C-alpha atoms as an extended CHARMM CRD file, in Angstrom:
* protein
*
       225  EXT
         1         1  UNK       CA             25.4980000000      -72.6970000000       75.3080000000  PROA      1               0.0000000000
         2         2  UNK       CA             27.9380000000      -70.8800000000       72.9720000000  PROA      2               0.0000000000
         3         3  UNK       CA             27.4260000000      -73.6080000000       70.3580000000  PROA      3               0.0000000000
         4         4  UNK       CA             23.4950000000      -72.1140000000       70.6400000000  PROA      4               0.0000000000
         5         5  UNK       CA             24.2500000000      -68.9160000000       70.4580000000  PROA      5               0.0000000000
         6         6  UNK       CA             26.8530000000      -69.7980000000       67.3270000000  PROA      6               0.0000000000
         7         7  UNK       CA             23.7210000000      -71.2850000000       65.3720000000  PROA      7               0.0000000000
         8         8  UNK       CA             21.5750000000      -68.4610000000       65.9700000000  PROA      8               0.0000000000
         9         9  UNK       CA             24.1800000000      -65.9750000000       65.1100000000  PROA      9               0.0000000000
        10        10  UNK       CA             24.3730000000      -68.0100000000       61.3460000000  PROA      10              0.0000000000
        11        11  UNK       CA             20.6940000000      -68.1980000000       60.7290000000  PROA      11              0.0000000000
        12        12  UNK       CA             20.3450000000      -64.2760000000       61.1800000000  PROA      12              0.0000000000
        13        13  UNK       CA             23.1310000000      -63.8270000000       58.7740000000  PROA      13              0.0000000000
        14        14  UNK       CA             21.5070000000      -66.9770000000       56.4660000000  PROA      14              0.0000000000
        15        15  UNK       CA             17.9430000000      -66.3030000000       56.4810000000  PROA      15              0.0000000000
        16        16  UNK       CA             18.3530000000      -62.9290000000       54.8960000000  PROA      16              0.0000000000
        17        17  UNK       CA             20.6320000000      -64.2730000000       52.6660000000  PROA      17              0.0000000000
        18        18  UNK       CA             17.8870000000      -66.7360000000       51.3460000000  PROA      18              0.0000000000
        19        19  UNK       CA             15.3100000000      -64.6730000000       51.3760000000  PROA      19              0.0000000000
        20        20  UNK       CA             17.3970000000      -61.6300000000       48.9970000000  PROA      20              0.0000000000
        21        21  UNK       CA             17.7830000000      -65.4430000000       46.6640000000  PROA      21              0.0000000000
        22        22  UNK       CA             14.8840000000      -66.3150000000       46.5890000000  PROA      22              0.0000000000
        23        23  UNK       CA             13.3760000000      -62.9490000000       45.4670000000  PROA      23              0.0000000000
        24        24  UNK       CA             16.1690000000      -62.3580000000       43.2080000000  PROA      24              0.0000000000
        25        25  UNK       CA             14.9740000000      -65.7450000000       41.2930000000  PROA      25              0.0000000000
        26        26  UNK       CA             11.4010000000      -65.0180000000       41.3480000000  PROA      26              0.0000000000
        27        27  UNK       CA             12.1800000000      -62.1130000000       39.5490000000  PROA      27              0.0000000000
        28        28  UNK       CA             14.5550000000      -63.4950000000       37.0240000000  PROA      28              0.0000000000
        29        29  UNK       CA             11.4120000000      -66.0560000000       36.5740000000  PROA      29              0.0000000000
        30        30  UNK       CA              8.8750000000      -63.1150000000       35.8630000000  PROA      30              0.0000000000
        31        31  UNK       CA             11.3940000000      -61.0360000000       33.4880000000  PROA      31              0.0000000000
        32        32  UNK       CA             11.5740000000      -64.2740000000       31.5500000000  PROA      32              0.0000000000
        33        33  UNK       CA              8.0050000000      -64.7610000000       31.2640000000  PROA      33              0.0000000000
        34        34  UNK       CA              7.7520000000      -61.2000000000       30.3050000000  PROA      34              0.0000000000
        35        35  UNK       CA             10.4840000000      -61.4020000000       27.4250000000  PROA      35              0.0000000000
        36        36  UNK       CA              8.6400000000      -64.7980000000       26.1670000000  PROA      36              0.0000000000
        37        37  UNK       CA              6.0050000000      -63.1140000000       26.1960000000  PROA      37              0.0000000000
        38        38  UNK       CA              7.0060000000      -60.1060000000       23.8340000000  PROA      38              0.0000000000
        39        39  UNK       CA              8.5730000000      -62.7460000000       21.5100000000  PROA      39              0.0000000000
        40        40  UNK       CA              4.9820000000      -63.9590000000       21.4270000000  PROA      40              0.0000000000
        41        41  UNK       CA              3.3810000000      -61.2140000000       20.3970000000  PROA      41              0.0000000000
        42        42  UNK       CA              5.8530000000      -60.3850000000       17.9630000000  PROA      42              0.0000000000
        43        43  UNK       CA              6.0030000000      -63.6240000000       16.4910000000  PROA      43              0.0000000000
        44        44  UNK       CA              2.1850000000      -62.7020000000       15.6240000000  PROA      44              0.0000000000
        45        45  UNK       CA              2.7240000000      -59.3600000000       14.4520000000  PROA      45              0.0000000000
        46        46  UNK       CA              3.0060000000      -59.1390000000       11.0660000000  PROA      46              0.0000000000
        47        47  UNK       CA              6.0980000000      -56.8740000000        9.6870000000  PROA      47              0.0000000000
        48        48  UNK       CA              3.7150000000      -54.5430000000        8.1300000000  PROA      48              0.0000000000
        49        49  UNK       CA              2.1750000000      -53.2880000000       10.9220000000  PROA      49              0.0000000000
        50        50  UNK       CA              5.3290000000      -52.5200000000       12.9590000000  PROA      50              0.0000000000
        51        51  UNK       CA              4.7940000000      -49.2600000000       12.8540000000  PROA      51              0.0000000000
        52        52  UNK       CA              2.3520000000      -47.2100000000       14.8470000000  PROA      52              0.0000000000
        53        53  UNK       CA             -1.1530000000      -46.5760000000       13.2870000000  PROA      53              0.0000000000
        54        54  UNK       CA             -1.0440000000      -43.4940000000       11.2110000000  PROA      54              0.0000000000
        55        55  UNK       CA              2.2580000000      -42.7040000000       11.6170000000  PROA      55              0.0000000000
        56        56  UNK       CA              3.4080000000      -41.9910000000        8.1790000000  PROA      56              0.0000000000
        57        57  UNK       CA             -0.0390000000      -39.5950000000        7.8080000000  PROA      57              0.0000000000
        58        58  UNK       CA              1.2550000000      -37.8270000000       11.5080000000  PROA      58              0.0000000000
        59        59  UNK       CA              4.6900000000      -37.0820000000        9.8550000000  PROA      59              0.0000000000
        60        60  UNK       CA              2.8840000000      -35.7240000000        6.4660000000  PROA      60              0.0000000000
        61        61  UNK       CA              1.0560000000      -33.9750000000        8.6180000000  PROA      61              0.0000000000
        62        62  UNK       CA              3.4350000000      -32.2840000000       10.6140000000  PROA      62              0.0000000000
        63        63  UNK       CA              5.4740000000      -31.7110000000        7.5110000000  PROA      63              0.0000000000
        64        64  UNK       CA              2.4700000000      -29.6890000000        5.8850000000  PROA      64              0.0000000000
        65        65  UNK       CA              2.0610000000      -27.5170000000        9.1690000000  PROA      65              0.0000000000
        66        66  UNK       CA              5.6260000000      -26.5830000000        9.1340000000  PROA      66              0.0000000000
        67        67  UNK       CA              5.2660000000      -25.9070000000        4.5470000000  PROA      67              0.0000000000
        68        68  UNK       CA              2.5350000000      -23.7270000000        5.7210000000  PROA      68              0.0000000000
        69        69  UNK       CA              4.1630000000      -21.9690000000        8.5930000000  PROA      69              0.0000000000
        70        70  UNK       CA              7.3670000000      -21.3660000000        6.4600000000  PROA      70              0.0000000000
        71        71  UNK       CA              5.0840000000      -19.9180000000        3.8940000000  PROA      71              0.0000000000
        72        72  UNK       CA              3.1680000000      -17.8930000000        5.6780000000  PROA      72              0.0000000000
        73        73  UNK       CA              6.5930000000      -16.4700000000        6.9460000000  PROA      73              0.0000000000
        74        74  UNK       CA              7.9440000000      -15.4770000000        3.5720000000  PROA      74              0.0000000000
        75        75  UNK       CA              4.5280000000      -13.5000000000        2.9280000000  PROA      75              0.0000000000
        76        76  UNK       CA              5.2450000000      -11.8540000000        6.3170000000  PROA      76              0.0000000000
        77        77  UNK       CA              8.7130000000      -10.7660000000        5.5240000000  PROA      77              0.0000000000
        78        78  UNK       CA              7.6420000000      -10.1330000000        1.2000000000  PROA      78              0.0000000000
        79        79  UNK       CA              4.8720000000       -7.9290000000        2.7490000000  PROA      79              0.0000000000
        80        80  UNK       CA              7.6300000000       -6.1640000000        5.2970000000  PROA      80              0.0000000000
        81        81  UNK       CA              9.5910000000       -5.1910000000        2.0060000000  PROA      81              0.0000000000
        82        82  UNK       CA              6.4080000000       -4.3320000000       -0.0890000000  PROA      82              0.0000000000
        83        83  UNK       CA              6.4190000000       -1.7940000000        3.1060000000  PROA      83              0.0000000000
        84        84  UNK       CA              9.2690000000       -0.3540000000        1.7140000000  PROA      84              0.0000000000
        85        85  UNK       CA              8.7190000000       -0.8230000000       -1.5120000000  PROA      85              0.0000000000
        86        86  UNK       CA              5.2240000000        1.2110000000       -1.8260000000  PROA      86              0.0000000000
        87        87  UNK       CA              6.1070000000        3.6110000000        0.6230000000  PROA      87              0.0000000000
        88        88  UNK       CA              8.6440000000        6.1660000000       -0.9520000000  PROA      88              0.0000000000
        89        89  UNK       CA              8.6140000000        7.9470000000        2.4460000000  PROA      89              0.0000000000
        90        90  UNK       CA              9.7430000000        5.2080000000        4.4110000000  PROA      90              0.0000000000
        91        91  UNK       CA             12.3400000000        4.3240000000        1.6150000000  PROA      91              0.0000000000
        92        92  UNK       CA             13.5720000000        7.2500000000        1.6020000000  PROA      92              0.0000000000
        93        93  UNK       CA             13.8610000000        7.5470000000        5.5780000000  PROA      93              0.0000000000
        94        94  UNK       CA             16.0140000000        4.1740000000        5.0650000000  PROA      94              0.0000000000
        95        95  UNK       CA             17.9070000000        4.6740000000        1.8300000000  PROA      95              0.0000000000
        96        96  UNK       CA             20.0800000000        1.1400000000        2.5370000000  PROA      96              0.0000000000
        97        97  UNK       CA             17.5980000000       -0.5280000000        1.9440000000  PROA      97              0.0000000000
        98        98  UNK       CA             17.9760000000        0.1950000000       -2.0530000000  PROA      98              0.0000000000
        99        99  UNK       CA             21.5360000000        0.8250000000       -1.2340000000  PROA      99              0.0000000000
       100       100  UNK       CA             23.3970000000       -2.0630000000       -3.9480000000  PROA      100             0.0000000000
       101       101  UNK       CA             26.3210000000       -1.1070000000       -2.9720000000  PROA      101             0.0000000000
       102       102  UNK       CA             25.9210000000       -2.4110000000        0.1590000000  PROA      102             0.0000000000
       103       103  UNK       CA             26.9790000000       -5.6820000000        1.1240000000  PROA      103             0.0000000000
       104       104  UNK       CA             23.8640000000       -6.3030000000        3.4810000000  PROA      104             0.0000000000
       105       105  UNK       CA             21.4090000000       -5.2220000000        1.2870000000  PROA      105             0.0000000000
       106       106  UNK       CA             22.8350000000       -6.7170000000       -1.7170000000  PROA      106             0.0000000000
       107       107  UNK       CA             22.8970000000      -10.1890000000        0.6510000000  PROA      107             0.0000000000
       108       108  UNK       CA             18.6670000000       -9.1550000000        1.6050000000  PROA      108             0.0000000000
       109       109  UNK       CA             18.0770000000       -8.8600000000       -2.1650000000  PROA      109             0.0000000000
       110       110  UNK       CA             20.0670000000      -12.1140000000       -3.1840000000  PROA      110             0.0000000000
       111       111  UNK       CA             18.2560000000      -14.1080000000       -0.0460000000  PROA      111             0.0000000000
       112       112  UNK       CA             14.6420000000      -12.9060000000       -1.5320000000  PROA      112             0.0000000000
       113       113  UNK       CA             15.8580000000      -14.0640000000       -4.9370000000  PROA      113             0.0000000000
       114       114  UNK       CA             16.7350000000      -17.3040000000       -4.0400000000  PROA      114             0.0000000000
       115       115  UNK       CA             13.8720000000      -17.9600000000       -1.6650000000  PROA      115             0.0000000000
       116       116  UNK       CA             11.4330000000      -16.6150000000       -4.7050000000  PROA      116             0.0000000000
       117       117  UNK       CA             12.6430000000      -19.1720000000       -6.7210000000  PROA      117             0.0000000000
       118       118  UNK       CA             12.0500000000      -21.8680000000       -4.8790000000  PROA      118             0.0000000000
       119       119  UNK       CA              8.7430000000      -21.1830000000       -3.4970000000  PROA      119             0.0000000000
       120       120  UNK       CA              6.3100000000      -23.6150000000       -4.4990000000  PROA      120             0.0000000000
       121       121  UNK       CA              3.5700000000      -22.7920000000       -6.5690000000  PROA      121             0.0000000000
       122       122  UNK       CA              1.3350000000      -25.1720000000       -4.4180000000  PROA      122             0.0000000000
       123       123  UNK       CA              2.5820000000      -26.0830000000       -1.2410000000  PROA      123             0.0000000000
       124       124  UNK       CA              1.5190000000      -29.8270000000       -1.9670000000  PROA      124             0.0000000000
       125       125  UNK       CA              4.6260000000      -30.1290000000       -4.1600000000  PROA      125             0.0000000000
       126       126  UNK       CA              6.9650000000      -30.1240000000       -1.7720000000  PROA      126             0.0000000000
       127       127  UNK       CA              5.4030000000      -32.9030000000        0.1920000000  PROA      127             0.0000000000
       128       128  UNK       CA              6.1600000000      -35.6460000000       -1.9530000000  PROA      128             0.0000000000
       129       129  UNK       CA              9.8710000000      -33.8610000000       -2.8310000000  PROA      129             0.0000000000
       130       130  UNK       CA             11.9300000000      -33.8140000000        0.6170000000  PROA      130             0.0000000000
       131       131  UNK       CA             14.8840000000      -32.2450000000       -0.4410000000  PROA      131             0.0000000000
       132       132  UNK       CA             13.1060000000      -29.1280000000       -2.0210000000  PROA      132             0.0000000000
       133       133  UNK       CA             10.9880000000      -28.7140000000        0.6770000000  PROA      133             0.0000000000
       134       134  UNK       CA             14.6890000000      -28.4300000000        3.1180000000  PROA      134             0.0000000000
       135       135  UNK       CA             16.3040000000      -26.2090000000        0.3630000000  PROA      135             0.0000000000
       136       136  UNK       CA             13.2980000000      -23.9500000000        0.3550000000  PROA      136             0.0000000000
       137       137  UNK       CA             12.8740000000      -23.9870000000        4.3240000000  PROA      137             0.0000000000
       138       138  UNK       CA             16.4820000000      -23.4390000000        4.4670000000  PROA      138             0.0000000000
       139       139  UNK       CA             16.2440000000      -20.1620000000        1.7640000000  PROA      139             0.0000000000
       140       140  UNK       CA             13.2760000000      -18.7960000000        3.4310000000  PROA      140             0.0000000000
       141       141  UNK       CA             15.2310000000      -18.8500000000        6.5730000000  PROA      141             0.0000000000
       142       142  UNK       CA             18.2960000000      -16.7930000000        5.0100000000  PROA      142             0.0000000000
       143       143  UNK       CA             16.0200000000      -14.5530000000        3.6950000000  PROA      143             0.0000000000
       144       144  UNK       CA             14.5360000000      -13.5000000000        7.2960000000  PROA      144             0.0000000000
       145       145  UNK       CA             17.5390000000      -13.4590000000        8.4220000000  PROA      145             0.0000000000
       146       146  UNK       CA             19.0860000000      -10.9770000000        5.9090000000  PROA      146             0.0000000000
       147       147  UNK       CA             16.2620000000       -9.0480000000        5.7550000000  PROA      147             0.0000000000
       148       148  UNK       CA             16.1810000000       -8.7950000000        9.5670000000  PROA      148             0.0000000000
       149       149  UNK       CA             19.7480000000       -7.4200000000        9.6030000000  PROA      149             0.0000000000
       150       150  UNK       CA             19.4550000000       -5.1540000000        6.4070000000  PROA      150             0.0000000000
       151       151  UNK       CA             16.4280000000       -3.2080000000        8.2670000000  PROA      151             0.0000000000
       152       152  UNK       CA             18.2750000000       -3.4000000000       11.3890000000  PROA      152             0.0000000000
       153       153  UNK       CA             20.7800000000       -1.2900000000        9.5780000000  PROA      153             0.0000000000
       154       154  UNK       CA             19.0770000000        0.8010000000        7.7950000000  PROA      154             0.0000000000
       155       155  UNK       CA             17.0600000000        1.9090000000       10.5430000000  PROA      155             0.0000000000
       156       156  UNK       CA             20.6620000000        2.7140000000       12.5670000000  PROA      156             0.0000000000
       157       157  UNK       CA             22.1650000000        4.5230000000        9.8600000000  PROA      157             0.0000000000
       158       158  UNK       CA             19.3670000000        6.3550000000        8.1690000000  PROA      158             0.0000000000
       159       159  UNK       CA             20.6700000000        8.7280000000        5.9510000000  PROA      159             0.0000000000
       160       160  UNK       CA             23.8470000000        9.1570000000        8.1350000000  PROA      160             0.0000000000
       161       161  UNK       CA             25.9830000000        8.2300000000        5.0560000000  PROA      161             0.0000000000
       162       162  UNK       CA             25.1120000000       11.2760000000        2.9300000000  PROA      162             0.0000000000
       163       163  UNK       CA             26.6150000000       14.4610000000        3.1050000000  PROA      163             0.0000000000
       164       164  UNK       CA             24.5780000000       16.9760000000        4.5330000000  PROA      164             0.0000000000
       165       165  UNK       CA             23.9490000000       18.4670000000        1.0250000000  PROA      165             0.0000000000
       166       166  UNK       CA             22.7720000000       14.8180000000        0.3020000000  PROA      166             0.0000000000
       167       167  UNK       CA             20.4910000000       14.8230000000        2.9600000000  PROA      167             0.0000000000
       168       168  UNK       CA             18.6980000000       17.8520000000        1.9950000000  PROA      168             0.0000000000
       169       169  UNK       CA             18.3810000000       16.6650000000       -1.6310000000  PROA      169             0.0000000000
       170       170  UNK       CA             16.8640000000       13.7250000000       -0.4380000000  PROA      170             0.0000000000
       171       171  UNK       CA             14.5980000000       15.8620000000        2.1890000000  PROA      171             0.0000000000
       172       172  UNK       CA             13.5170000000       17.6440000000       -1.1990000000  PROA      172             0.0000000000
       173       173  UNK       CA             13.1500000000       14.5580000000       -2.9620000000  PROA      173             0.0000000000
       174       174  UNK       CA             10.6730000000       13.3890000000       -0.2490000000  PROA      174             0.0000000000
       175       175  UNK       CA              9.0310000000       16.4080000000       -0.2830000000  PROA      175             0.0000000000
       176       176  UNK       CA              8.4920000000       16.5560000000       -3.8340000000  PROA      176             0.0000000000
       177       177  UNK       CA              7.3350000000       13.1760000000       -4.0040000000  PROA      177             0.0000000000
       178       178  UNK       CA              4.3500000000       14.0170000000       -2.0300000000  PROA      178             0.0000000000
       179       179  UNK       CA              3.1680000000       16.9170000000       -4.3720000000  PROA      179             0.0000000000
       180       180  UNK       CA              3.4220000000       14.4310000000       -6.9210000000  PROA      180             0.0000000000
       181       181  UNK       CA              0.8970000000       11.9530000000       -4.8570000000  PROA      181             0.0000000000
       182       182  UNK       CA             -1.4360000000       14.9620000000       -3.8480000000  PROA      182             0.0000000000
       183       183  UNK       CA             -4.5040000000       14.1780000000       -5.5200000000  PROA      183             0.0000000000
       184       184  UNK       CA             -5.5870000000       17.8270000000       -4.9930000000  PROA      184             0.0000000000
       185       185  UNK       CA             -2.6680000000       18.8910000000       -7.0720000000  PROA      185             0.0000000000
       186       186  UNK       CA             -3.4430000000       20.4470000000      -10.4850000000  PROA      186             0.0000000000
       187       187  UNK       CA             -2.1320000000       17.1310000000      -12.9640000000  PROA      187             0.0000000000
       188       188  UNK       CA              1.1140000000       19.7490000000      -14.3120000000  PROA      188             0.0000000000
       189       189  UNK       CA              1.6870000000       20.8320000000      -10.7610000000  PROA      189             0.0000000000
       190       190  UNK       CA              2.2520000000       17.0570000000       -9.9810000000  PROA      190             0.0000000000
       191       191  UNK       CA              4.3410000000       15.7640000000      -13.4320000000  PROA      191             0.0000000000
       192       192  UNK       CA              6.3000000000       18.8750000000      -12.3080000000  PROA      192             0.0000000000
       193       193  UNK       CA              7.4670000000       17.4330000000       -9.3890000000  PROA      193             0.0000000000
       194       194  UNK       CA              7.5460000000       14.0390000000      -10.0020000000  PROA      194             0.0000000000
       195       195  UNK       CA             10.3620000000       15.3490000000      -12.5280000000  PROA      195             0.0000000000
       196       196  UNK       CA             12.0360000000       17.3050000000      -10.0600000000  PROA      196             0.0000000000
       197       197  UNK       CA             12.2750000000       15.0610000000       -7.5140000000  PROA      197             0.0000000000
       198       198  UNK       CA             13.7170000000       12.5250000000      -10.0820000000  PROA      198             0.0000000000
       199       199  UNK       CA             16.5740000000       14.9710000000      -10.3780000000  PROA      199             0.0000000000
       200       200  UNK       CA             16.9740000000       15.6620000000       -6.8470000000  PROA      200             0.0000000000
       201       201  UNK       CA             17.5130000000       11.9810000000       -6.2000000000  PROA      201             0.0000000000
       202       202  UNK       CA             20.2320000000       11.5320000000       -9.3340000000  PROA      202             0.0000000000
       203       203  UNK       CA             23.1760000000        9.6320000000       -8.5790000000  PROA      203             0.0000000000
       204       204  UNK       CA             22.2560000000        9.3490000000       -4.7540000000  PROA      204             0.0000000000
       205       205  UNK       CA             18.8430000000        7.0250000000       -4.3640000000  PROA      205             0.0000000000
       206       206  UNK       CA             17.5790000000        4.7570000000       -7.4890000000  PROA      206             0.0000000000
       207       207  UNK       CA             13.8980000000        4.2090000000       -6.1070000000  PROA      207             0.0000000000
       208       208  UNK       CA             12.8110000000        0.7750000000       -7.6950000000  PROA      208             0.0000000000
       209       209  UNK       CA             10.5890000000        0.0950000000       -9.9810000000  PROA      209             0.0000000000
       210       210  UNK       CA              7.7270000000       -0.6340000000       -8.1850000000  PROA      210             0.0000000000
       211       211  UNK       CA              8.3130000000        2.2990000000       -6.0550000000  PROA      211             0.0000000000
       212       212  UNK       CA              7.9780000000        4.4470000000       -9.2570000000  PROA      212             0.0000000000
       213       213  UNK       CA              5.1300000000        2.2280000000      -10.2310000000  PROA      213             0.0000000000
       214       214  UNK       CA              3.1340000000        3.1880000000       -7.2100000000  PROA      214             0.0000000000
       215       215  UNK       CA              3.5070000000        6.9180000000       -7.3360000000  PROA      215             0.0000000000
       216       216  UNK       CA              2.5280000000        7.0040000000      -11.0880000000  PROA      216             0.0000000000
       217       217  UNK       CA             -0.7270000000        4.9160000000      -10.4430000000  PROA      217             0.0000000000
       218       218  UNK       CA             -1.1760000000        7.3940000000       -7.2750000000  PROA      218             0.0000000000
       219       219  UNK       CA             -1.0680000000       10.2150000000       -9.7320000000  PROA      219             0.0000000000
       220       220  UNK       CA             -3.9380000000        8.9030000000      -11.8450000000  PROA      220             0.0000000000
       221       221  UNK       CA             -2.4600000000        7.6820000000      -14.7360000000  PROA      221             0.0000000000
       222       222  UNK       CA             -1.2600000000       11.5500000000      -15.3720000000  PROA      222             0.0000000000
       223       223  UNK       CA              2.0510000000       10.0910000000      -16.4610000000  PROA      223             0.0000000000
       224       224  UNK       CA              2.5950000000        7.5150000000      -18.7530000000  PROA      224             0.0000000000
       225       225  UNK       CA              4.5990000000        4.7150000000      -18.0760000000  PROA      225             0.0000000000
């Protein structure tokens, strides 16, 4: 009786055993088959089609969505300055953001210079040119960047770095400035203060060029450039 009970006790501890084999070599069988069979098929691949369909078109693809988004980010941030630029108000609200002596605003005007340069004239020419298209991704990013902290600045500080006497010359200034753009104005009412509010901002603000640009064609030509 206990050599019974012996047996039995080794089958329930075999047949488990030989059951956990036998699956384990079926499936060593089937993950052979299934590595033959990828040598098979890429035995009859040929080596130019190793890559996906259309993958070389998907990454040109991609590549023009991100040229065009990167573009259309530098017109964002050029029209953000043109805000400034054309609006002698708002300039002189925020005078650091003329302000060369600055370091942030020289850093704003150096990142818009560089990223100016490299802007393609068609955004086509970058595709074909990889490293121009990074080193004009790279500048446009910069000169968000520096714009984005020049404003952030400017807006702080305001005029807060002029002396109170300052501040009113530039309040004049301002003031001034709008006779001069009053198209009711008599034409020597408005040359008057254009000229005036030149001297007001002397040695304190130099409005740029296209600033002055804009209020001369807003006076109808009454000044000559």
């Amino acid at each position: 009786m206990g050599v019974v009970i012996r047996l039995l006790e080794l089958l329930i501890v075999i047949l488990p055993l030989a059951g956990a084999a036998i699956a384990v070599m079926r499936a060593f069988g089937a993950n052979r088959r299934q590595v033959q069979h990828a040598d098979d098929d890429r035995a009859r691949t040929p080596e130019s089609v190793t890559e996906l369909p259309g993958d070389s078109e998907h990454n040109q693809a991609a590549q023009w969505r991100s040229l065009r988004r990167v573009i259309a980010e530098h017109n964002r941030t050029d029209e953000r300055w043109l805000d400034y630029e054309l609006d002698f108000a708002k300039l002189l609200d925020f005078p650091l953001m003329t302000d060369m002596r600055d370091p942030l605003t020289v850093d704003f005007h150096k990142a818009k210079l560089r990223a100016d340069l490299l802007r393609p004239i068609k955004a086509e020419d970058l595709l074909d040119d990889r490293d121009a298209a990074e080193r004009y991704l790279a500048a446009v990013a910069d000169y968000v960047t520096a714009f984005d902290i020049a404003e952030t600045e400017a807006t702080r500080r305001r005029r807060s770095d002029f002396s109170r006497t300052d501040q009113q010359r530039i309040a004049r200034a301002q003031s001034l400035l709008r006779v001069a753009s009053d198209s009711a104005a008599a034409p020597q009412e408005r040359q008057s203060a254009y000229d005036l509010a030149g001297k007001e901002l002397r040695g304190l603000i130099v409005l740029p060029s296209a600033t002055q640009a804009s209020i001369e064609r807003g006076m109808s030509g009454q000044i000559e450039g």
